[in-house]
XYZ file of C-alpha atoms in Angstrom:
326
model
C -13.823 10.871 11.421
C -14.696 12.434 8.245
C -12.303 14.649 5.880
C -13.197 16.485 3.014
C -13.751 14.878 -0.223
C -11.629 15.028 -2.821
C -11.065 13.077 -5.803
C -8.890 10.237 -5.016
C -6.320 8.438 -6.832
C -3.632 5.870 -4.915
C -5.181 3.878 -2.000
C -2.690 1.333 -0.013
C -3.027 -1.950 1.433
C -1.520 -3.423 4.875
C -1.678 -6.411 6.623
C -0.386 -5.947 10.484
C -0.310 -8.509 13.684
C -0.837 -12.185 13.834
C -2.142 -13.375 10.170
C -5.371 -14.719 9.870
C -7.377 -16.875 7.110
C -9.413 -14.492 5.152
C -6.743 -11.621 5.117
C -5.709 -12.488 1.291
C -9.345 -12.496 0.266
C -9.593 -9.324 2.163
C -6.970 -7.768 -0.271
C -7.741 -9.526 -2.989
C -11.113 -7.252 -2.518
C -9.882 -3.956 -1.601
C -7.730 -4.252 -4.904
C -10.023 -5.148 -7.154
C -13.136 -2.899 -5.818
C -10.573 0.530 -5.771
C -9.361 -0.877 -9.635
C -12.865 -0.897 -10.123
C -13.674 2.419 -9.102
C -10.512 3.385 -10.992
C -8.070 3.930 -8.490
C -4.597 2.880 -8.166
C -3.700 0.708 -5.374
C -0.516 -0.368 -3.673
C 0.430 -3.110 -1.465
C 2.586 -2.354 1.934
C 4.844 -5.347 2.916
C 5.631 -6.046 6.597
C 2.824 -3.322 8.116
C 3.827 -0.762 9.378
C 7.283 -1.634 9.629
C 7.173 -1.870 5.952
C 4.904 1.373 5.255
C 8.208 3.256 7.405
C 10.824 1.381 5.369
C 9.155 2.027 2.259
C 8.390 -1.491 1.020
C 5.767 -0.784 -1.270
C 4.695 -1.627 -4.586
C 1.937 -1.232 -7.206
C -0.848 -3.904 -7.228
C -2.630 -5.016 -10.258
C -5.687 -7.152 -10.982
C -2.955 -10.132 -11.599
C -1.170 -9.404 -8.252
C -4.325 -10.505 -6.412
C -5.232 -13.816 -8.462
C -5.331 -17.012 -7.345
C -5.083 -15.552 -4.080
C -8.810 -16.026 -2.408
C -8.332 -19.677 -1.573
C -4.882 -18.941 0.539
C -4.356 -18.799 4.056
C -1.658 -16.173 5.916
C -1.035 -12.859 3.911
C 0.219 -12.423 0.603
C 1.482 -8.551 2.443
C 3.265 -10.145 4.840
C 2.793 -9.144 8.362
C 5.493 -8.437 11.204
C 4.751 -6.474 14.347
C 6.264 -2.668 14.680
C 5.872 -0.900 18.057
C 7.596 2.038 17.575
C 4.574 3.100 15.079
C 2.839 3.780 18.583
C 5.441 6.904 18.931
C 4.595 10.002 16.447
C 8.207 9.600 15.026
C 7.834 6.492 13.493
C 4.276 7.613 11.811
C 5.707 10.557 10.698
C 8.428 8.277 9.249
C 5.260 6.084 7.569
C 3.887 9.394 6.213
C 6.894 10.527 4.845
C 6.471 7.273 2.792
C 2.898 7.854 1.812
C 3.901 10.885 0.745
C 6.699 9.275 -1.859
C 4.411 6.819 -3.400
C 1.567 9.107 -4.054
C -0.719 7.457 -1.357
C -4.377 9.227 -0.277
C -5.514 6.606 1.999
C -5.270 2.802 3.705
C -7.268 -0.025 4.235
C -4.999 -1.684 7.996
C -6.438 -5.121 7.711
C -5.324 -6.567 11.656
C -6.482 -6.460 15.362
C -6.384 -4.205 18.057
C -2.675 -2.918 17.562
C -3.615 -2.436 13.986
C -6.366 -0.116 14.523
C -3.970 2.469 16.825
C -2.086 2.907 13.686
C -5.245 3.687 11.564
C -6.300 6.216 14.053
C -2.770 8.033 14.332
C -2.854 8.162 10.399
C -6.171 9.315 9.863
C -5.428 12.318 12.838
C -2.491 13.255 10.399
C -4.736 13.647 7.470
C -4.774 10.122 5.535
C -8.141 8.429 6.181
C -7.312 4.772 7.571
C -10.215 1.996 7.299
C -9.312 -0.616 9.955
C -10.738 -4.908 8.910
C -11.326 -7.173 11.731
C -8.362 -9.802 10.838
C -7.926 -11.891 13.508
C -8.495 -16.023 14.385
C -9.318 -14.889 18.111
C -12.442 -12.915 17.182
C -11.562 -10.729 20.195
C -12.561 -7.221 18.586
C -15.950 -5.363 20.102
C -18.495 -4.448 17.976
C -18.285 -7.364 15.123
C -19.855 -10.453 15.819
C -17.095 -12.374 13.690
C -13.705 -11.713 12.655
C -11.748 -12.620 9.610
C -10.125 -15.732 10.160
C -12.541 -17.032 13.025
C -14.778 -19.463 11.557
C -11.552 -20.613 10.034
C -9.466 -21.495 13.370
C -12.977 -22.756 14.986
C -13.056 -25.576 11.697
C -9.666 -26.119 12.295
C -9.705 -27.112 15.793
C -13.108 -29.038 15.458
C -11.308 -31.097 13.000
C -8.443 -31.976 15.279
C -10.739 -32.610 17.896
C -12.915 -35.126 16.398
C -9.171 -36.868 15.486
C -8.217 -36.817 19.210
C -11.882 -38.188 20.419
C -10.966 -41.212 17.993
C -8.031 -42.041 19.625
C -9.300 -41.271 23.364
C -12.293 -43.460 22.629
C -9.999 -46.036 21.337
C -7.416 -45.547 25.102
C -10.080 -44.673 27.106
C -8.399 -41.327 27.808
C -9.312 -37.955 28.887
C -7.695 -34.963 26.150
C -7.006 -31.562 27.432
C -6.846 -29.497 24.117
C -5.158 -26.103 24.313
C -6.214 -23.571 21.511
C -5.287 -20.069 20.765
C -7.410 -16.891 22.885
C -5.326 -15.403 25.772
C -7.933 -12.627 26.250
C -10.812 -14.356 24.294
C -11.906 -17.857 24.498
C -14.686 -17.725 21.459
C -12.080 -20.440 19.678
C -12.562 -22.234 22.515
C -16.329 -21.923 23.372
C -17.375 -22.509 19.667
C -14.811 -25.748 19.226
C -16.460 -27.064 21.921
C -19.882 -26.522 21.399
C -19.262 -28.169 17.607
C -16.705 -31.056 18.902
C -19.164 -32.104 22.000
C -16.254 -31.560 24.747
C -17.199 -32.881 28.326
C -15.969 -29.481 29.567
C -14.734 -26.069 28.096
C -12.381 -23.423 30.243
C -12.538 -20.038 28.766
C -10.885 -16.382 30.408
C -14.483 -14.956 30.794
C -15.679 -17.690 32.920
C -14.641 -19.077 36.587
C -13.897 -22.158 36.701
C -12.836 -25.269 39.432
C -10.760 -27.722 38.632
C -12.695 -29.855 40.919
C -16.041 -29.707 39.637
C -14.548 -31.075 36.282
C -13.030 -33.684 37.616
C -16.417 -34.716 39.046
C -17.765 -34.275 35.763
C -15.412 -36.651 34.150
C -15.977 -39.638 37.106
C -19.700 -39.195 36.847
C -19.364 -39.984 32.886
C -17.059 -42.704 33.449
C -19.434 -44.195 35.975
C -22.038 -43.790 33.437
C -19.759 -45.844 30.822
C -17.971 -43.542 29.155
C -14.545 -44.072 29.789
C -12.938 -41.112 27.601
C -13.130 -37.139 27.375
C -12.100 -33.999 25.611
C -11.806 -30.935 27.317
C -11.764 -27.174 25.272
C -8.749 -24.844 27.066
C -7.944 -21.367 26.148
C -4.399 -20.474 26.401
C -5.373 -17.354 28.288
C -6.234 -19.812 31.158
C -3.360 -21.299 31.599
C -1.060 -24.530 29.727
C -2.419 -27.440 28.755
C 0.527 -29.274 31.297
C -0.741 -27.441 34.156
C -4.430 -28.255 33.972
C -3.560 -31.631 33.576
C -1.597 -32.032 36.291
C -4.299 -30.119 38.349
C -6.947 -32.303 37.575
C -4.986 -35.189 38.065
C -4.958 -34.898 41.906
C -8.470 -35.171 41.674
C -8.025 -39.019 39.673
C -6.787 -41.098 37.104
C -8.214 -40.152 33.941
C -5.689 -41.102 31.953
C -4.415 -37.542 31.009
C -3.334 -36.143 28.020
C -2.093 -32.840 27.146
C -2.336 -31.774 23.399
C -1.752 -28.294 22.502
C -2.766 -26.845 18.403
C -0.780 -23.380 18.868
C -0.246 -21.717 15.152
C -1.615 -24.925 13.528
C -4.837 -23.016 14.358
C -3.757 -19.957 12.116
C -3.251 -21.577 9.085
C -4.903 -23.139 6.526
C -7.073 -22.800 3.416
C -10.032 -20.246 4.742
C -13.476 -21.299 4.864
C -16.029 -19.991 2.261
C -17.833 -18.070 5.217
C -14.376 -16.301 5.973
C -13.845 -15.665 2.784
C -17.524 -13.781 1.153
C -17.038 -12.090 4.841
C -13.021 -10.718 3.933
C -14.597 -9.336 0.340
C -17.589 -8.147 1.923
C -15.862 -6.048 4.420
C -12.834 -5.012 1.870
C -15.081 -3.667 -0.640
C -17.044 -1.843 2.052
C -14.095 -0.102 2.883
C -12.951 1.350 -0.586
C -16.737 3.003 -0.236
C -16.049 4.315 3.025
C -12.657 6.019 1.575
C -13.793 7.328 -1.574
C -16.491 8.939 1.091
C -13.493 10.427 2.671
C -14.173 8.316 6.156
C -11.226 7.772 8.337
C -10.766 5.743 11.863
C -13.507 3.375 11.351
C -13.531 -0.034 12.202
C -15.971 -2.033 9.860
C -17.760 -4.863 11.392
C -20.866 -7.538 11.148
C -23.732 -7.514 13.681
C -26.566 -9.427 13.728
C -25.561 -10.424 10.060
C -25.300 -6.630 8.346
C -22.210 -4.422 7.900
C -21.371 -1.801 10.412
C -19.196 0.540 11.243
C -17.791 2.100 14.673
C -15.340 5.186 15.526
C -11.960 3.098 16.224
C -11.840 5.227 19.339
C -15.098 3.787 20.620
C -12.975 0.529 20.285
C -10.383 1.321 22.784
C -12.906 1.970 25.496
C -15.027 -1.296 24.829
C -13.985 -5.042 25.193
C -15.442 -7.951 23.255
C -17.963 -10.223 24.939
C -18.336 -13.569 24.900
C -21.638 -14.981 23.899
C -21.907 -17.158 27.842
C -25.058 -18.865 26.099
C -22.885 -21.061 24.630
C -21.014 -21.867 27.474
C -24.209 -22.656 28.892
C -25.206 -25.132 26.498
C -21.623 -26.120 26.282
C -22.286 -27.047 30.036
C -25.554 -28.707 29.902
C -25.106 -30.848 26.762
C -21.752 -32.491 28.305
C -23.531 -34.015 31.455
């Protein structure tokens, strides 16, 4: 969506749903690309709760230093359902109205990018980031935050083979992806797992538990199995594939741990990539995109095209997940 171009002054700045690694360097770019193209640029606390209570203040270049290098948000982030009604975005408005505000740069996931749409459709052109550690939004290959939570849970998991080497136990490791299971897939891929259980593919509990005798019959006495939350809990595969033997179970599950943390220098050139590409997109007067990476370039989609599409998991890594672990 396209509006006409005028000369633009005040650009804003949100941060909405679960916070991701990268989101701070993702500001820290929008800021200092619109300061370079001499715009003024403030920062919304809280989303779009924040944009409707009016929490919003001027950002200079100092605001944004020593910020790259930090995980969560900086903006704070707090979920705000009522923006899904017209009332609270005319509230929001009313607010962008106050501080002078042209345009927004929504850095979040899929909730995020209904509230770009529903402000661009009232006349401010919204620019929606892929921020989120589940990598669960179509048309980008990676999300902010991603490679992040993936180095994060590789990391725990080669901790957790050293001590199921050392007991000869088996680890189910629960990770973060109800509807996605790329955390998941990639982890275990990386971290070697005996056996990964992701949403997008059937499983049976019994066929891992053959898995897991065959290996110990082999000589290895000790396993680590990837689970995405959007299976089902750690506790309840466990105790599922213990009918099937005594492996010596162990349930371990990383929950938020995964979100956190200093982001990874591939999160973060992708987060200032992407920011700066949306300050162009704005000062083209462009509205209800969703900016992207495929196949290693910058891209952009209609956020409506979004709504009708749903991420895929690359199943060639599960694949090679699956043949490596024999």
């Amino acid at each position: 969506m396209t509006h006409e171009v005028k000369l633009m002054k005040r650009i804003g700045i949100l941060t909405s749903g679960g916070d991701a690694p990268g989101m701070n360097a993702a500001v820290r770019a929008v800021a200092r690309k619109a300061m370079h193209e001499g715009l003024e640029v403030y920062g919304i606390n809280y989303g779009f709760a924040g944009l409707v209570a009016g929490d919003i203040f001027k950002m200079n270049e100092a605001t944004v230093g020593d910020k790259i290098q930090r995980g969560g948000t900086m903006l704070y982030s707090a979920r705000y359902p009522e923006f899904a009604n017209e009332e609270g975005q005319l509230k929001g408005i009313e607010q962008l109205k106050k501080f002078g505000i042209e345009a927004l740069v929504v850095i979040g996931g899929d909730g995020s990018y209904h509230g770009a749409l529903a402000l661009t459709r009232h006349g401010y052109n919204a620019v929606g980031l892929p921020g989120t550690i589940d990598n669960d939004i179509p048309f980008t290959d990676f999300t902010i935050g991603f490679d992040t939570a993936v180095n994060t849970v590789l990391e725990a998991v080669d901790r957790l083979r050293d001590t199921a080497a050392s007991h000869e136990r088996t680890f189910v490791v629960e990770v973060m992806g109800r509807g996605a299971g790329d955390i998941a897939l990639w982890a275990g891929v990386a971290g070697g797992a005996e056996d990964v259980i992701i949403p997008e593919h059937d499983f049976d509990v019994a066929a891992v538990a053959k898995k897991l005798q065959s290996s110990r019959e082999r000589g290895q006495k000790h396993a680590v199995i990837l689970l995405a939350e959007g299976v089902m809990h750690a506790e309840e595969f466990s105790k599922a594939l213990g009918e099937y033997g005594d492996f010596q179970l162990r349930s371990t599950v990383l929950g938020h741990v995964v979100r956190g943390g200093s982001p990874t220098a591939r999160d973060r050139v992708l987060a200032s990539q992407m920011g700066s590409y949306a300050v162009e997109l704005l000062l083209q007067g462009k509205g209800a995109l969703a900016i992207g990476i495929q196949n290693n370039k910058l891209t952009t989609h209609d956020i409506t095209d979004l709504f009708d599409s749903k991420h895929q998991a690359d199943l060639s890594l599960y694949t090679l997940a699956d043949e490596l672990s024999f």
